[in-house]
XYZ file of C-alpha atoms in Angstrom:
539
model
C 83.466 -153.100 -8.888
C 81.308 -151.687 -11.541
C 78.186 -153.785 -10.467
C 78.616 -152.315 -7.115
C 79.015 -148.581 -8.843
C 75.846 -149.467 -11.075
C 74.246 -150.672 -7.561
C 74.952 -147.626 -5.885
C 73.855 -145.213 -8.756
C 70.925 -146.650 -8.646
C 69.993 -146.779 -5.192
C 70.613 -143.095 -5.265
C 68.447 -142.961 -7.538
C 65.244 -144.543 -5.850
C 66.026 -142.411 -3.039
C 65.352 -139.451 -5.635
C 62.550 -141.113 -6.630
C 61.005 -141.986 -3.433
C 61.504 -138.431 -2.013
C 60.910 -136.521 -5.193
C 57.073 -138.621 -5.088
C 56.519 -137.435 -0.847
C 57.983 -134.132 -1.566
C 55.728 -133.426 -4.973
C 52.378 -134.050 -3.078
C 53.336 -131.236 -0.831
C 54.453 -128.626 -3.561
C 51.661 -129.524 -5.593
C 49.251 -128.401 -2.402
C 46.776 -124.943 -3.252
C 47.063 -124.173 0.207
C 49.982 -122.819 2.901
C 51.550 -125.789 4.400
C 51.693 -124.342 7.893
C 47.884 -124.394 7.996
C 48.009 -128.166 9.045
C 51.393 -128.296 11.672
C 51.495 -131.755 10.416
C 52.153 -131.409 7.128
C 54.956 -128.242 7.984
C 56.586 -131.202 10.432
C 56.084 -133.580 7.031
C 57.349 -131.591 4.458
C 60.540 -129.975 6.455
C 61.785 -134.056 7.662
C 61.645 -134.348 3.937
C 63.875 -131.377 3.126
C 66.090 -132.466 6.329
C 66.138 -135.560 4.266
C 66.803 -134.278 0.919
C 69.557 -131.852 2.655
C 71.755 -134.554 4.178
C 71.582 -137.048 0.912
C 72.871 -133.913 -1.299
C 75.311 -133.449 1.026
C 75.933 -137.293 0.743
C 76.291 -137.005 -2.742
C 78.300 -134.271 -3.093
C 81.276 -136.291 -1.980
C 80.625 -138.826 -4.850
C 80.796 -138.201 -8.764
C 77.513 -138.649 -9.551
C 76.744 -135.522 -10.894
C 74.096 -135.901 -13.186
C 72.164 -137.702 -10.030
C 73.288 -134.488 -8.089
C 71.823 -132.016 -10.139
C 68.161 -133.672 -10.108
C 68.538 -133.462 -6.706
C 70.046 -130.067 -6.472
C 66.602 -128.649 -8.482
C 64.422 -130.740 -6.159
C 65.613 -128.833 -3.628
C 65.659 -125.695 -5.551
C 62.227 -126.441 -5.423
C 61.538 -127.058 -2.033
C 63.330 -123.644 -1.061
C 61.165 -121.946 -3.448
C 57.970 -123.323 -1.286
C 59.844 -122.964 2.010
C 60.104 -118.750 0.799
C 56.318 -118.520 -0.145
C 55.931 -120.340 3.061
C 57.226 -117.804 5.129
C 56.224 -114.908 3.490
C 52.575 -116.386 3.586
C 53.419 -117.117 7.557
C 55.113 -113.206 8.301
C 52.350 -111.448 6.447
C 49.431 -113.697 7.797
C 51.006 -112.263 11.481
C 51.291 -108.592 11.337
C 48.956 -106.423 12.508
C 45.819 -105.213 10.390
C 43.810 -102.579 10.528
C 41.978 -103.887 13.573
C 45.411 -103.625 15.589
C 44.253 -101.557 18.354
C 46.980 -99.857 20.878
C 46.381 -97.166 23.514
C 49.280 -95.137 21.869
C 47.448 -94.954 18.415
C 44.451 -92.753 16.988
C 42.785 -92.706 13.873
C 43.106 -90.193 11.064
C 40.047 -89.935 9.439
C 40.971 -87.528 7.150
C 40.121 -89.899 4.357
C 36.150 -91.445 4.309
C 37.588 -94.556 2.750
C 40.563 -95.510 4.892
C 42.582 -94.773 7.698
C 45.400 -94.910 9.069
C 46.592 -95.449 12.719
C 49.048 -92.550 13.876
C 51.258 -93.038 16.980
C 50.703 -90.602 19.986
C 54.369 -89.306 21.692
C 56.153 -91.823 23.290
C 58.641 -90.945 26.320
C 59.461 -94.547 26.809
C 62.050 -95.948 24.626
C 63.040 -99.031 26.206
C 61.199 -101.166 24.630
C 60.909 -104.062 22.466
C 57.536 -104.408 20.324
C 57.207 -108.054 19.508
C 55.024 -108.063 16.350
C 54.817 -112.042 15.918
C 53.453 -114.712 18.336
C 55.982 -117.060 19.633
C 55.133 -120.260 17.819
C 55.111 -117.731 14.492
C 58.606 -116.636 15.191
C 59.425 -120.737 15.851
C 57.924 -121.428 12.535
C 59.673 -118.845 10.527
C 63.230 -120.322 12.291
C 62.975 -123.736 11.682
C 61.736 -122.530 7.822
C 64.893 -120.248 7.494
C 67.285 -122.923 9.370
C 65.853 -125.204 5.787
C 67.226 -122.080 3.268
C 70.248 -121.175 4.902
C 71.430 -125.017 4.350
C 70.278 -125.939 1.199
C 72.165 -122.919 -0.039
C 69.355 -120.537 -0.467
C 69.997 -117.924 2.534
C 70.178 -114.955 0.189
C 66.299 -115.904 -0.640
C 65.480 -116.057 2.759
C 66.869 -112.886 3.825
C 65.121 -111.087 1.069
C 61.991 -112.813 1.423
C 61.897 -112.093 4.842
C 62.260 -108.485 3.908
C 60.155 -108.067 1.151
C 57.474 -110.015 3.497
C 58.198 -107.059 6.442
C 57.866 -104.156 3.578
C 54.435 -103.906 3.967
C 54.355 -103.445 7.820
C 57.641 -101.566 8.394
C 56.081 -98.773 5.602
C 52.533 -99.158 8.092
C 54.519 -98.524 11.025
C 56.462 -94.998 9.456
C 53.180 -94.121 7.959
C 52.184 -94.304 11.292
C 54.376 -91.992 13.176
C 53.262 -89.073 10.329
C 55.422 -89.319 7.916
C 56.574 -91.083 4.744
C 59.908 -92.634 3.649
C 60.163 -90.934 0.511
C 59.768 -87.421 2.229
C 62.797 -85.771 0.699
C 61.364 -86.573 -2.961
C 57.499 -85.422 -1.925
C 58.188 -81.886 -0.734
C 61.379 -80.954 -2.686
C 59.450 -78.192 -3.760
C 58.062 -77.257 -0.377
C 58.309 -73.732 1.113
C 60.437 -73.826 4.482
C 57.467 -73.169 6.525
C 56.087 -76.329 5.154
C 59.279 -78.292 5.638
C 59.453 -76.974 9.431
C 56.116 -78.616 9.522
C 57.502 -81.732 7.989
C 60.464 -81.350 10.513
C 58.536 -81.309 13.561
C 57.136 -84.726 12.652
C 60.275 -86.422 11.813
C 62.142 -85.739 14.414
C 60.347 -87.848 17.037
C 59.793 -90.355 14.207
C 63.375 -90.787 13.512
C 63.095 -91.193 17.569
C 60.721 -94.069 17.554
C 62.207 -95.836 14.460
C 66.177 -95.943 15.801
C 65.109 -96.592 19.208
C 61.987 -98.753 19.026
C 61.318 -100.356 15.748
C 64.567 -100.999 14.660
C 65.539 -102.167 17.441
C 62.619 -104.787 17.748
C 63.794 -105.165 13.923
C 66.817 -106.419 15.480
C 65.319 -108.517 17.854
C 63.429 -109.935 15.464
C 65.711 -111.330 12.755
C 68.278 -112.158 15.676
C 65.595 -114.586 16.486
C 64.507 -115.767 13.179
C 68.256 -116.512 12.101
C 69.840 -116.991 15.609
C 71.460 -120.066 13.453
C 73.440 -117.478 10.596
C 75.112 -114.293 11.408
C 75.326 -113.434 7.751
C 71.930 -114.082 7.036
C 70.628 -112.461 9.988
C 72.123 -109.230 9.275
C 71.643 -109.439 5.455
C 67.401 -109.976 6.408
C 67.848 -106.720 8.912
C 69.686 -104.454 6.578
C 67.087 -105.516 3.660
C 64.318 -105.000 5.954
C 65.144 -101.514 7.321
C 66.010 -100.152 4.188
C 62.641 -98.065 4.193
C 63.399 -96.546 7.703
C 67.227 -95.574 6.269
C 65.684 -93.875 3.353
C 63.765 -91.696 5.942
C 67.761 -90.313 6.937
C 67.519 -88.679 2.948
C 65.098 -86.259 4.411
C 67.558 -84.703 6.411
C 70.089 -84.474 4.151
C 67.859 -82.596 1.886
C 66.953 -80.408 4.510
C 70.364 -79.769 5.563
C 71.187 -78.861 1.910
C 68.030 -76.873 1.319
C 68.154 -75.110 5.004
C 70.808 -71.574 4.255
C 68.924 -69.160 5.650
C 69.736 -67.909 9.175
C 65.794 -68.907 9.909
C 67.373 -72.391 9.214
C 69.259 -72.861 11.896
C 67.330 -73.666 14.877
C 65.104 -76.661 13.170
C 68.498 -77.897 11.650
C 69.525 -77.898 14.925
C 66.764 -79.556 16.734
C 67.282 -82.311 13.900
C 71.358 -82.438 14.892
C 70.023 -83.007 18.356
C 67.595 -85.505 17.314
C 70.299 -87.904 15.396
C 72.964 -87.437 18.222
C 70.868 -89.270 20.249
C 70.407 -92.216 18.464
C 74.028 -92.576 17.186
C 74.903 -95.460 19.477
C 72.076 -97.578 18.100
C 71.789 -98.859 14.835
C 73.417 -98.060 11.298
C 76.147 -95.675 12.775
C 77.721 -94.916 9.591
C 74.525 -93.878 8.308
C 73.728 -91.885 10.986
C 77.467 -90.399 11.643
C 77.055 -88.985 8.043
C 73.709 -87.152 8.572
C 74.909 -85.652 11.804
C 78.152 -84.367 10.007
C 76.054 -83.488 7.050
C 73.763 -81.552 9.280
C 77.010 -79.709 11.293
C 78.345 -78.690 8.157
C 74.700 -76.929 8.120
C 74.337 -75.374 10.675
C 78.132 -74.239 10.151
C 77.233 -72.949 7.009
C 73.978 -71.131 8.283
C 76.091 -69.279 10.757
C 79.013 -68.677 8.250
C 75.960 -67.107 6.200
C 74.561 -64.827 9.018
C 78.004 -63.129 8.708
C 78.132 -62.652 5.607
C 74.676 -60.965 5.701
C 75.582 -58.752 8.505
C 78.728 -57.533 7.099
C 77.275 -57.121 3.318
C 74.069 -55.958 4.474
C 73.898 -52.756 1.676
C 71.034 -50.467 3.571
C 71.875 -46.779 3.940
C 69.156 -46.236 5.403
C 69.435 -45.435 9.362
C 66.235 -44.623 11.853
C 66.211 -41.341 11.256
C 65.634 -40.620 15.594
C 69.049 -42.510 15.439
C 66.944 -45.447 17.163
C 67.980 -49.148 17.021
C 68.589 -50.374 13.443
C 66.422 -53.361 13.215
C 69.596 -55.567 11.708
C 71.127 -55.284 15.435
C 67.487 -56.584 16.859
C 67.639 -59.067 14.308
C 70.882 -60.387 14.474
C 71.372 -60.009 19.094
C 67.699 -61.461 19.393
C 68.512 -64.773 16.734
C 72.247 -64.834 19.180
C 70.256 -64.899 22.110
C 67.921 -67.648 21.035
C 71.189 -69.626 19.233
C 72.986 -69.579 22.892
C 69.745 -71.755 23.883
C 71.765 -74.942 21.773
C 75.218 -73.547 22.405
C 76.556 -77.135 23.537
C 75.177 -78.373 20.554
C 76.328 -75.354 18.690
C 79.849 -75.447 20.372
C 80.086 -79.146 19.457
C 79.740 -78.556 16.014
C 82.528 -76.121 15.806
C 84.414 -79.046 17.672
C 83.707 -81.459 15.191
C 84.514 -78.974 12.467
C 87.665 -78.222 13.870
C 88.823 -82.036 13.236
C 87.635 -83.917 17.275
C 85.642 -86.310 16.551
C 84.487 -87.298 19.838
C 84.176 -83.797 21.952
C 83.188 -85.984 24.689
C 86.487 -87.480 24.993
C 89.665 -85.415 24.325
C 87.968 -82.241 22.849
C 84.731 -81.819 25.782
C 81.876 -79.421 24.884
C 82.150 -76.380 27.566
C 80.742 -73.559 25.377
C 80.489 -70.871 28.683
C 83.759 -69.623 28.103
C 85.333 -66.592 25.993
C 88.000 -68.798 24.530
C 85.783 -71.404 23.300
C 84.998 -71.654 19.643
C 81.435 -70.681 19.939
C 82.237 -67.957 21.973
C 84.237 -66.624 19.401
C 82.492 -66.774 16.463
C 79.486 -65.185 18.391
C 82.237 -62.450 19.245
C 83.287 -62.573 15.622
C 79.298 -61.831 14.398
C 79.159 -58.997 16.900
C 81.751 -57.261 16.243
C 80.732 -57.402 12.166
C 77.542 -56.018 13.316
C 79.178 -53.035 15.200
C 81.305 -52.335 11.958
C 78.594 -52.298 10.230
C 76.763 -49.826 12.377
C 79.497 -47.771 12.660
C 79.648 -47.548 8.658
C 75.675 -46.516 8.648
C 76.309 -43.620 11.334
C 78.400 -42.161 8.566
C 74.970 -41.473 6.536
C 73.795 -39.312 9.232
C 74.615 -35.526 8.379
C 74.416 -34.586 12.215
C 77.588 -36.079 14.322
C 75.920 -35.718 17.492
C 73.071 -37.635 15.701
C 75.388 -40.618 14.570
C 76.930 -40.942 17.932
C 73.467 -40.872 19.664
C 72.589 -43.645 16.808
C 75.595 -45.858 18.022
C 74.957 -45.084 21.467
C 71.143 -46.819 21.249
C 72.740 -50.079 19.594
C 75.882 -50.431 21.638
C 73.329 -50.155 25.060
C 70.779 -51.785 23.002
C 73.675 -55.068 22.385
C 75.100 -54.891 26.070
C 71.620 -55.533 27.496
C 70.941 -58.225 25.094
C 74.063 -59.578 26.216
C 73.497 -59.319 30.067
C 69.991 -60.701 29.839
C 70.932 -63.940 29.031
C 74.062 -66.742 28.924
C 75.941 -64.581 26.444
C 76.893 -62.827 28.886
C 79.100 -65.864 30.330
C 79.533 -67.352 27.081
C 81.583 -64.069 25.851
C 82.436 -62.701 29.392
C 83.602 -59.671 31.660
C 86.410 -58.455 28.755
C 84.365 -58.420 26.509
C 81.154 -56.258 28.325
C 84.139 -53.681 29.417
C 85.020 -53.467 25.932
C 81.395 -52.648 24.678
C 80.950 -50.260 27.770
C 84.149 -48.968 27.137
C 83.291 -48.234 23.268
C 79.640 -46.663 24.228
C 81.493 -44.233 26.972
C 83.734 -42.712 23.722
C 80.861 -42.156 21.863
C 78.634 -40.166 24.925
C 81.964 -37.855 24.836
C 82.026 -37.589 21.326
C 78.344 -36.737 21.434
C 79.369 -33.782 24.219
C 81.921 -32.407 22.281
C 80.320 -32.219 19.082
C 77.273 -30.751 20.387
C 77.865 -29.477 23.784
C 81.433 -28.491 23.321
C 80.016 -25.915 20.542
C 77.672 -24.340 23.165
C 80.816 -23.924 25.873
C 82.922 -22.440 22.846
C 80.030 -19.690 22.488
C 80.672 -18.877 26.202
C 84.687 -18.303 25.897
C 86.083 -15.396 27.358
C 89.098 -13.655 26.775
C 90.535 -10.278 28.905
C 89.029 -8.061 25.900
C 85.497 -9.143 27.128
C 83.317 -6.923 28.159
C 79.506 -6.482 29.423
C 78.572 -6.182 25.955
C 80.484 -8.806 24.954
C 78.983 -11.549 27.730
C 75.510 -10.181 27.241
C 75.934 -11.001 23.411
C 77.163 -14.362 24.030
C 75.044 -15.519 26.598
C 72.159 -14.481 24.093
C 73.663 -16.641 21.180
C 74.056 -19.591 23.968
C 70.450 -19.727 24.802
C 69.384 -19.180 21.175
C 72.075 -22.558 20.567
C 70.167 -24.257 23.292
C 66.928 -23.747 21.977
C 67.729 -24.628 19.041
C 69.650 -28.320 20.111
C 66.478 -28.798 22.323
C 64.050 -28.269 19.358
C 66.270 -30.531 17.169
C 67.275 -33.133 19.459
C 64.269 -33.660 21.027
C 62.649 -35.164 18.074
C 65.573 -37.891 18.894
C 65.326 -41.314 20.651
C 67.303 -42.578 23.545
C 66.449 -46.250 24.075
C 67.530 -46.216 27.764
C 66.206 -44.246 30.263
C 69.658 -44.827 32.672
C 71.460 -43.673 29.708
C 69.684 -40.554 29.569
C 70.295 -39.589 33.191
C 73.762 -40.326 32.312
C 73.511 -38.294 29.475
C 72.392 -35.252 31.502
C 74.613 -35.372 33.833
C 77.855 -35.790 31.044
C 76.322 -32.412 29.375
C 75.747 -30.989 32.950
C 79.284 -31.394 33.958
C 80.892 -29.522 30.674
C 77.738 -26.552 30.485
C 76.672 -25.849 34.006
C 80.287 -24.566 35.135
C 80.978 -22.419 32.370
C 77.667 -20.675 32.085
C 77.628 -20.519 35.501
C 80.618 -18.646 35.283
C 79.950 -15.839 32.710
C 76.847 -15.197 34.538
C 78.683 -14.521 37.541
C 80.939 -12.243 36.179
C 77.941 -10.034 35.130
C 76.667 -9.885 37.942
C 79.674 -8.585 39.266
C 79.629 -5.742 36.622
C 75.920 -5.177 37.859
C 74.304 -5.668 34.485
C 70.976 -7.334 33.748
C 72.192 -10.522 34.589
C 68.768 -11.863 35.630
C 67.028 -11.338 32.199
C 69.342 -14.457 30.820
C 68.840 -18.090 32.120
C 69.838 -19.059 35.569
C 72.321 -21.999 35.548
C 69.564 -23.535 37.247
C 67.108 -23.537 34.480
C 69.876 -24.427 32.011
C 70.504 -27.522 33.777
C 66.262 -28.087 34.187
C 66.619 -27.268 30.113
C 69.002 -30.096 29.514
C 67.634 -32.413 31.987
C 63.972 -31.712 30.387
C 66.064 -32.616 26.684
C 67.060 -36.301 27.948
C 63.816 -36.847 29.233
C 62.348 -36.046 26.099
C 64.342 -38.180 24.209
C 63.578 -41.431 26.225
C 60.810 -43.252 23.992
């Protein structure tokens, strides 16, 4: 029994021997072994060889036999990963790749670099290896995975596709570490950056990674493990591209933010079905919690804005062109917009239970915008305070509400915060034409009172102190601004209605007395003198 032990032993060891001596002439070779497809079919028998006797052995208790053989194979795996890196990076492209969707940047005398035009077309696969390269590097990593040595291969592979997956971003204009390179940027330089990463995030999640995919899938079509470990690795580059929008999310608070923040929302919402969803979830709710934050900050700014200082025609304060004109260009992405507040407000998937209809007054959107208007028009009503002239602060609140309704009506915020809210607004702009009548216009038709005590004298005195008032609101007022020409005519007619009557009425009592009624105004020129007023004031 111990003869046929000793027997055995050492049979296993000739075998060592004998492959050890066919396997050493190929390890000890200067050159790649897949240059000559004989010697690749040689040396990988031998390995299939050397595989299955370890295998053999292992159910034995030969172990000091086993480990000679485990390091022969060590060894072979070693040459089977400098095999395929040799094979992956003898098959990308070079500098000579030529593609009708590339140009050269010759920015640089020395070298260039080949920069992707737009592509429309996603559905695509590029195939960046021949067929019998792809066989090659499969029937090489089919050798690692089962002597043991699949973690190699994975990284291998994807320390072997570094080189061309950093080539391809470089390629679309723009560079994996772009978050570390301009944290110092201004934001009109990182708007630049931004307009050249979104449709390179684009390309990478739906066409490179992708053919990433395919790739490895192919490769290791023989190890699920393996083949995801060698995609991960490999794409690590074109996930580190997804820090530059988390920096820009955190370095985008400005109002001015918003709209590039939001183009890059849009941009990662449309690849969120491919590839590395976690990764790509995170960045879209990093980037909603953005744009969240960029509106929560346009509030803020409205309602703390400190200026005391009002157009002193009581024209349009430019915060309400600021802040209706950046709402009106906002409502542009209101789905987008509205399905941030959804996700905010704990649905994860508005296009399931929570959908995205933003043109409606009760929707979230809707009512923040509501929210920021109505700020604003506290706000303005606090600065018509500064004003010493009432008239002048109601004309001054007049110009903005009209100046907000139109903004409103010209576009879809006029569905998105509907009919209520317009009667509201109109509603609020009627009060303040009255107030303007009575605090002006009221104090001329107080001048004209009569009482039964009044006589010629009397009416003669206070029809000369009403057309020295009116001269004196039209040489005041006039140097006034009324941003609406309807609103003027309306604003005639208001005054008309409360002056016209009563002057008409004094007058005709003196000319019942038959005084000099006819050196004084006719109620006809009185109207042309108020009528002539609004017209001046439309600029």
């Amino acid at each position: 029994m111990v003869d046929e032990w000793h027997g055995g032993l050492q049979g296993m060891e000739d075998t060592l021997q004998t492959l050890n001596d066919l396997i050493s002439q190929y390890l000890c070779l200067n050159r790649p072994l897949w240059s000559s497809s004989d010697d690749a079919d040689a040396f990988l028998e031998a390995v299939d060889e050397l595989t299955s006797t370890i295998h053999s052995l292992e159910r034995t208790s030969a172990d000091h036999v086993l480990e000679k053989f485990d390091h022969l194979l060590e060894c072979c795996s070693l040459r089977l990963g400098d095999e395929l890196h040799h094979l992956i990076n003898a098959s990308s492209f070079d500098s000579n790749y030529s593609n009708p969707n590339t140009t050269k940047n010759h920015d640089d005398d020395d070298s260039h670099t080949l920069v992707a035009q737009p592509v429309s077309n996603f559905d695509i696969i590029v195939d960046t290896f021949p067929e019998s390269v792809i066989f090659e590097a499969n029937r090489i990593a089919k050798r690692m995975v089962a002597a043991g040595f699949g973690d190699s291969c994975a990284e291998t592979y994807a320390s072997s596709r570094l080189n061309f997956i950093d080539e391809s971003i470089a390629r679309l204009g723009v560079r994996a570490d772009m978050a570390e390179m301009f944290k110092s940027a201004s934001w009109e330089e990182l708007e630049t950056q931004i307009l050249c990463w979104i449709p390179a995030i684009r390309v990478m999640f739906r066409i490179l990674i992708p053919s990433e995919r395919h790739l490895c899938d192919r490769i290791f079509e023989d190890s699920t493990s393996y083949r995801d470990l060698a995609f991960a690795t490999a794409c690590q580059p074109f996930l580190q591209l997804l820090s530059f929008g988390n920096f820009i999310a955190a370095a985008g608070k400005n109002p001015e933010c918003l709209f590039r923040i939001v183009d890059m929302y849009d941009a990662i919402r449309d690849i969120l079905d491919d590839a590395f969803i976690p990764e790509v979830a995170a960045l879209r709710e990093c980037l909603g919690l953005s744009i969240k934050g960029i509106l929560m900050t346009l509030e803020n700014l409205v309602r703390r804005d400190p200026s005391e200082s009002c157009p002193l025609d009581g024209g349009v304060h430019p915060m309400t062109r600021y802040v209706m004109n950046y709402l009106v260009t906002a409502c542009v992405s209101r789905h987008t917009l509205e399905e941030v507040m959804l996700l905010e407000s704990g649905c994860s998937d508005p296009s399931g239970s929570c959908p995205i209809e933003p043109d409606r007054p009760t929707s979230s959107l809707a009512v923040h915008f509501a929210w920021i208007v109505d700020v604003l028009m506290g706000n303005l009503v606090s600065k018509s305070k500064f004003y010493r002239h009432a008239p002048l602060s109601c004309i001054f609140l007049v110009n903005n509400g009209i100046y907000i309704i139109k903004k409103v009506n010209g576009c879809e915020l006029k569905v998105l915060l509907g009919e209520d809210w317009t009667k509201v607004m109109h509603s609020k702009v009627n009060q303040w034409n009255l107030e303007y009548r009575r605090a002006t216009w009221g104090k001329a038709v107080m001048i004209l009172e009569m009482d039964k005590s009044s006589n010629v004298n009397v009416m003669t005195e206070k029809l000369s102190r009403f057309n020295n008032f009116v001269e004196a609101i039209c040489q005041v007022q006039s140097r006034w601004v009324l941003v609406d020409k309807q609103q003027a005519v309306e604003f005639s007619i208001l005054v008309e209605e409360l002056v016209i009557p009563a002057y008409k009425g004094i007058v005709e009592m003196l000319k019942a007395t038959r005084s000099a009624a006819e050196l004084y105004m006719r109620p006809e020129d009185v109207r042309s003198c108020i009528q002539q007023l609004f017209k001046a004031m439309v600029r």
